[in-house]
Amino acid sequence: MSDTATPADTTLRTGPGRLLVAVYSVFTLAATARGSYQLATRFDEAPLAYGLSVAAGLIYLVAAVCLARAGRTSRTVALVSCGVELVGVLTVGALSVFVPGLLPDDTVWSRFGSGYGFVPLVLPVLGLWWILRVHRADHR
Amino acid sequence: MVDWLTMTIQMASLAMAGWCLVSTFRDRPMTVPHLVGMGVLWLLVIGQAVVSAVAMIGGDRPAETVMFVSYLATVVLLPPACAVWGFMERSKWGPAVIAFACLVLPVLLVRLEQLWNPVV
């Protein structure tokens, strides 16, 4: 690799990390705002679906904050939250496709995030890739 | 919401996104002209927000007012927040942040128009 940057220069919040933090922040807002609005106005219709959206939003928030803080502990937490996110979007996505009756209303992760241009599916993969890349550069 | 203003913002936003994507692929950081572009875009958005606020005070409110106002606040805050965040990055990823913001903005405006004028 032609990377000349020293390990100390490579932190989570610079380079591609800068874009990831921006995308995570926007999705934090989108998911929590959507979920809490639905919980507040139509709790009876699909509490599980709306709760899932809020949960997704909180995980996005953790990822955004930890990527931006860029410390060692933050890196681990960000890694875990991206992992949870990936499992979440795959599980909820698959359930929404194969067991349509389970969640009466859509969540951020339904149909693998098709309502949001599939960004919820791509985002954790990019997040994991970036965190592991920084981690490896740090250990060289 | 003024229709032509929405259209103008969407076009300007997409143009801005295109410009920033070119900068990203040419490996250029964000420059002052990018920042000025974002400033112009922000002024257009503020204009739309003011017009909508005046209409709402005058009694012309969308059915889901709370939702509309929260979307409007997001639309107003998104350009400056991303401009600052992108300008702090002195690499090609700065314009990439702006490009992302400028691609999200037209979508948010579509949502705002739907809330303002629900087609049933």
CSV table of C-alpha atoms in Angstrom, one decimal:
chain,number,residue,atom,x,y,z
A,1,MET,CA,0.0,0.0,0.0
A,2,SER,CA,1.3,3.4,-0.9
A,3,ASP,CA,0.0,5.0,2.3
A,4,THR,CA,2.6,7.3,3.7
A,5,ALA,CA,0.6,8.6,6.6
A,6,THR,CA,1.9,7.6,10.0
A,7,PRO,CA,-0.5,5.6,12.2
A,8,ALA,CA,-1.1,8.6,14.3
A,9,ASP,CA,-2.4,10.5,11.3
A,10,THR,CA,-4.9,7.8,10.4
A,11,THR,CA,-7.9,8.4,12.7
A,12,LEU,CA,-11.5,7.3,12.4
A,13,ARG,CA,-12.9,10.8,11.8
A,14,THR,CA,-10.8,11.9,8.9
A,15,GLY,CA,-10.9,10.9,5.2
A,16,PRO,CA,-13.7,8.5,4.5
A,17,GLY,CA,-14.6,8.6,8.2
A,18,ARG,CA,-15.6,12.3,7.7
A,19,LEU,CA,-18.3,11.2,5.2
A,20,LEU,CA,-19.4,8.3,7.4
A,21,VAL,CA,-19.9,10.5,10.4
A,22,ALA,CA,-22.1,12.8,8.2
A,23,VAL,CA,-24.2,10.0,6.8
A,24,TYR,CA,-24.6,8.4,10.2
A,25,SER,CA,-25.7,11.7,11.7
A,26,VAL,CA,-28.4,12.2,9.0
A,27,PHE,CA,-29.6,8.6,9.5
A,28,THR,CA,-29.7,9.1,13.3
A,29,LEU,CA,-32.0,12.0,12.8
A,30,ALA,CA,-34.1,10.2,10.1
A,31,ALA,CA,-34.6,7.0,12.1
A,32,THR,CA,-35.1,8.5,15.6
A,33,ALA,CA,-37.4,11.3,14.4
A,34,ARG,CA,-39.5,8.9,12.3
A,35,GLY,CA,-39.7,6.2,15.0
A,36,SER,CA,-40.5,8.6,17.9
A,37,TYR,CA,-43.1,10.5,15.8
A,38,GLN,CA,-44.8,7.3,14.9
A,39,LEU,CA,-44.6,6.0,18.5
A,40,ALA,CA,-46.1,9.3,19.8
A,41,THR,CA,-49.0,9.5,17.3
A,42,ARG,CA,-49.8,5.9,16.3
A,43,PHE,CA,-48.4,3.7,19.1
A,44,ASP,CA,-51.3,1.2,18.8
A,45,GLU,CA,-50.8,0.4,15.2
A,46,ALA,CA,-47.3,-1.2,15.2
A,47,PRO,CA,-45.3,-0.5,18.4
A,48,LEU,CA,-42.7,-3.1,17.6
A,49,ALA,CA,-42.0,-1.6,14.1
A,50,TYR,CA,-41.8,2.0,15.5
A,51,GLY,CA,-39.7,0.9,18.4
A,52,LEU,CA,-37.3,-0.8,16.0
A,53,SER,CA,-36.9,2.4,14.1
A,54,VAL,CA,-36.0,4.3,17.3
A,55,ALA,CA,-33.6,1.5,18.2
A,56,ALA,CA,-31.9,1.7,14.8
A,57,GLY,CA,-31.6,5.5,15.3
A,58,LEU,CA,-29.9,5.1,18.6
A,59,ILE,CA,-27.4,2.6,17.2
A,60,TYR,CA,-26.7,5.1,14.4
A,61,LEU,CA,-26.2,7.7,17.0
A,62,VAL,CA,-23.6,5.6,18.9
A,63,ALA,CA,-21.8,4.8,15.6
A,64,ALA,CA,-21.7,8.5,14.6
A,65,VAL,CA,-20.5,9.7,18.0
A,66,CYS,CA,-17.8,7.0,18.3
A,67,LEU,CA,-16.5,7.5,14.8
A,68,ALA,CA,-16.3,11.2,15.5
A,69,ARG,CA,-14.5,10.7,18.8
A,70,ALA,CA,-12.1,8.3,17.2
A,71,GLY,CA,-10.4,7.1,20.4
A,72,ARG,CA,-9.5,3.5,21.0
A,73,THR,CA,-12.5,2.7,23.2
A,74,SER,CA,-14.7,4.5,20.7
A,75,ARG,CA,-13.3,2.4,17.9
A,76,THR,CA,-14.4,-0.8,19.7
A,77,VAL,CA,-17.8,0.6,20.4
A,78,ALA,CA,-18.2,1.8,16.8
A,79,LEU,CA,-17.2,-1.6,15.6
A,80,VAL,CA,-19.8,-3.3,17.8
A,81,SER,CA,-22.5,-0.9,16.8
A,82,CYS,CA,-21.8,-1.4,13.1
A,83,GLY,CA,-21.9,-5.1,13.6
A,84,VAL,CA,-25.2,-4.9,15.5
A,85,GLU,CA,-26.5,-2.7,12.7
A,86,LEU,CA,-25.5,-5.1,10.0
A,87,VAL,CA,-27.2,-8.0,11.8
A,88,GLY,CA,-30.2,-5.8,12.5
A,89,VAL,CA,-30.7,-4.7,8.9
A,90,LEU,CA,-30.2,-8.3,7.6
A,91,THR,CA,-32.6,-9.8,10.2
A,92,VAL,CA,-35.3,-7.2,9.9
A,93,GLY,CA,-34.9,-7.1,6.1
A,94,ALA,CA,-35.3,-10.8,5.8
A,95,LEU,CA,-38.2,-10.9,8.2
A,96,SER,CA,-40.0,-8.2,6.4
A,97,VAL,CA,-39.6,-10.1,3.1
A,98,PHE,CA,-40.4,-13.6,4.3
A,99,VAL,CA,-42.8,-13.0,7.2
A,100,PRO,CA,-44.7,-9.9,5.9
A,101,GLY,CA,-47.3,-10.0,8.7
A,102,LEU,CA,-44.9,-9.7,11.6
A,103,LEU,CA,-44.3,-6.0,11.3
A,104,PRO,CA,-47.6,-4.3,10.3
A,105,ASP,CA,-45.8,-1.0,9.4
A,106,ASP,CA,-42.4,-0.3,7.8
A,107,THR,CA,-39.3,0.4,9.8
A,108,VAL,CA,-36.0,2.0,8.6
A,109,TRP,CA,-34.7,-1.5,8.1
A,110,SER,CA,-37.7,-3.1,6.3
A,111,ARG,CA,-36.9,-4.7,2.9
A,112,PHE,CA,-33.2,-4.1,3.7
A,113,GLY,CA,-33.7,-0.3,3.9
A,114,SER,CA,-35.3,0.0,0.4
A,115,GLY,CA,-37.3,3.1,1.6
A,116,TYR,CA,-33.9,4.8,2.2
A,117,GLY,CA,-32.2,3.9,-1.0
A,118,PHE,CA,-30.6,0.8,0.6
A,119,VAL,CA,-28.2,3.1,2.5
A,120,PRO,CA,-29.0,1.3,5.8
A,121,LEU,CA,-27.7,-1.9,4.2
A,122,VAL,CA,-24.5,-0.4,2.7
A,123,LEU,CA,-23.7,1.8,5.6
A,124,PRO,CA,-22.7,-0.8,8.2
A,125,VAL,CA,-20.5,-2.6,5.6
A,126,LEU,CA,-18.7,0.6,4.8
A,127,GLY,CA,-18.4,1.4,8.6
A,128,LEU,CA,-16.9,-2.0,9.4
A,129,TRP,CA,-14.5,-1.7,6.4
A,130,TRP,CA,-13.3,1.7,7.5
A,131,ILE,CA,-12.9,0.8,11.2
A,132,LEU,CA,-11.0,-2.3,10.4
A,133,ARG,CA,-8.8,-0.5,8.0
A,134,VAL,CA,-7.9,2.2,10.5
A,135,HIS,CA,-7.3,-0.6,13.1
A,136,ARG,CA,-5.0,-2.5,10.9
A,137,ALA,CA,-3.0,0.7,9.9
A,138,ASP,CA,-2.6,1.4,13.6
A,139,HIS,CA,-1.0,-2.1,14.3
A,140,ARG,CA,1.5,-2.0,11.5
B,1,MET,CA,-43.9,26.5,0.2
B,2,VAL,CA,-43.3,28.2,-3.1
B,3,ASP,CA,-43.2,25.7,-5.9
B,4,TRP,CA,-40.6,27.5,-8.1
B,5,LEU,CA,-38.4,28.1,-5.1
B,6,THR,CA,-38.5,24.4,-4.3
B,7,MET,CA,-37.6,23.5,-7.9
B,8,THR,CA,-34.7,26.1,-7.9
B,9,ILE,CA,-33.3,24.7,-4.6
B,10,GLN,CA,-33.5,21.1,-5.9
B,11,MET,CA,-31.7,22.1,-9.2
B,12,ALA,CA,-29.1,24.1,-7.4
B,13,SER,CA,-28.6,21.4,-4.9
B,14,LEU,CA,-28.1,18.7,-7.6
B,15,ALA,CA,-25.7,21.0,-9.4
B,16,MET,CA,-23.7,21.5,-6.2
B,17,ALA,CA,-23.6,17.8,-5.7
B,18,GLY,CA,-22.3,17.2,-9.2
B,19,TRP,CA,-19.7,19.9,-8.8
B,20,CYS,CA,-18.5,18.4,-5.5
B,21,LEU,CA,-18.5,14.9,-6.9
B,22,VAL,CA,-16.2,16.1,-9.7
B,23,SER,CA,-13.9,17.6,-7.0
B,24,THR,CA,-13.9,14.4,-5.1
B,25,PHE,CA,-13.0,12.3,-8.1
B,26,ARG,CA,-10.3,14.8,-9.1
B,27,ASP,CA,-8.9,14.4,-5.6
B,28,ARG,CA,-9.4,18.1,-4.6
B,29,PRO,CA,-10.3,19.4,-1.2
B,30,MET,CA,-13.2,21.8,-0.5
B,31,THR,CA,-12.4,25.4,-1.6
B,32,VAL,CA,-13.9,28.8,-0.9
B,33,PRO,CA,-16.0,28.7,-4.1
B,34,HIS,CA,-17.6,25.5,-2.8
B,35,LEU,CA,-18.4,27.3,0.4
B,36,VAL,CA,-19.9,30.3,-1.4
B,37,GLY,CA,-22.0,27.8,-3.4
B,38,MET,CA,-23.3,26.3,-0.2
B,39,GLY,CA,-24.0,29.8,1.1
B,40,VAL,CA,-26.2,30.6,-1.9
B,41,LEU,CA,-28.0,27.3,-1.5
B,42,TRP,CA,-28.5,28.0,2.2
B,43,LEU,CA,-30.0,31.4,1.4
B,44,LEU,CA,-32.5,29.9,-1.0
B,45,VAL,CA,-33.5,27.3,1.6
B,46,ILE,CA,-33.8,30.0,4.3
B,47,GLY,CA,-36.0,32.0,1.8
B,48,GLN,CA,-38.3,29.0,1.4
B,49,ALA,CA,-38.4,28.5,5.2
B,50,VAL,CA,-39.3,32.2,5.8
B,51,VAL,CA,-42.1,32.1,3.1
B,52,SER,CA,-43.5,29.0,4.7
B,53,ALA,CA,-43.3,30.3,8.2
B,54,VAL,CA,-45.1,33.5,7.1
B,55,ALA,CA,-47.8,31.4,5.4
B,56,MET,CA,-48.2,29.2,8.5
B,57,ILE,CA,-48.5,32.3,10.8
B,58,GLY,CA,-51.2,33.6,8.3
B,59,GLY,CA,-53.2,30.4,9.0
B,60,ASP,CA,-52.2,28.3,5.9
B,61,ARG,CA,-50.9,25.3,7.8
B,62,PRO,CA,-50.3,21.8,6.5
B,63,ALA,CA,-52.2,19.0,8.2
B,64,GLU,CA,-49.2,17.5,9.9
B,65,THR,CA,-47.7,20.8,11.2
B,66,VAL,CA,-45.3,19.3,13.7
B,67,MET,CA,-43.8,16.9,11.1
B,68,PHE,CA,-43.6,19.7,8.6
B,69,VAL,CA,-41.8,22.1,11.0
B,70,SER,CA,-39.3,19.4,12.0
B,71,TYR,CA,-38.5,18.6,8.3
B,72,LEU,CA,-38.2,22.3,7.6
B,73,ALA,CA,-35.7,22.7,10.5
B,74,THR,CA,-33.7,19.8,9.2
B,75,VAL,CA,-33.6,21.3,5.7
B,76,VAL,CA,-32.4,24.6,7.1
B,77,LEU,CA,-29.7,23.1,9.3
B,78,LEU,CA,-28.3,20.5,6.9
B,79,PRO,CA,-26.4,22.8,4.5
B,80,PRO,CA,-24.4,24.8,7.1
B,81,ALA,CA,-23.7,21.7,9.3
B,82,CYS,CA,-22.4,19.7,6.4
B,83,ALA,CA,-20.5,22.7,4.9
B,84,VAL,CA,-18.6,23.2,8.2
B,85,TRP,CA,-18.0,19.4,8.6
B,86,GLY,CA,-16.8,19.1,5.0
B,87,PHE,CA,-14.6,22.2,5.1
B,88,MET,CA,-12.8,20.9,8.2
B,89,GLU,CA,-11.5,18.0,6.1
B,90,ARG,CA,-8.6,19.0,3.9
B,91,SER,CA,-8.9,16.1,1.5
B,92,LYS,CA,-11.2,14.9,-1.3
B,93,TRP,CA,-13.6,13.6,1.4
B,94,GLY,CA,-14.6,17.2,2.2
B,95,PRO,CA,-16.5,17.7,-1.1
B,96,ALA,CA,-17.8,14.2,-0.7
B,97,VAL,CA,-19.6,15.3,2.5
B,98,ILE,CA,-21.2,18.2,0.6
B,99,ALA,CA,-22.2,16.0,-2.3
B,100,PHE,CA,-24.0,13.7,0.2
B,101,ALA,CA,-25.8,16.6,1.8
B,102,CYS,CA,-26.8,18.0,-1.6
B,103,LEU,CA,-28.2,14.7,-2.7
B,104,VAL,CA,-30.3,14.4,0.5
B,105,LEU,CA,-31.6,17.9,0.3
B,106,PRO,CA,-33.8,17.5,-2.8
B,107,VAL,CA,-35.3,14.3,-1.2
B,108,LEU,CA,-36.2,16.2,1.9
B,109,LEU,CA,-37.8,18.9,-0.2
B,110,VAL,CA,-40.0,16.3,-2.0
B,111,ARG,CA,-41.1,15.2,1.5
B,112,LEU,CA,-41.8,18.8,2.5
B,113,GLU,CA,-43.9,19.4,-0.6
B,114,GLN,CA,-45.9,16.2,0.1
B,115,LEU,CA,-46.6,17.4,3.6
B,116,TRP,CA,-47.5,20.9,2.5
B,117,ASN,CA,-49.8,19.7,-0.3
B,118,PRO,CA,-50.9,16.1,0.4
B,119,VAL,CA,-52.1,14.4,-2.8
B,120,VAL,CA,-54.9,12.1,-1.7
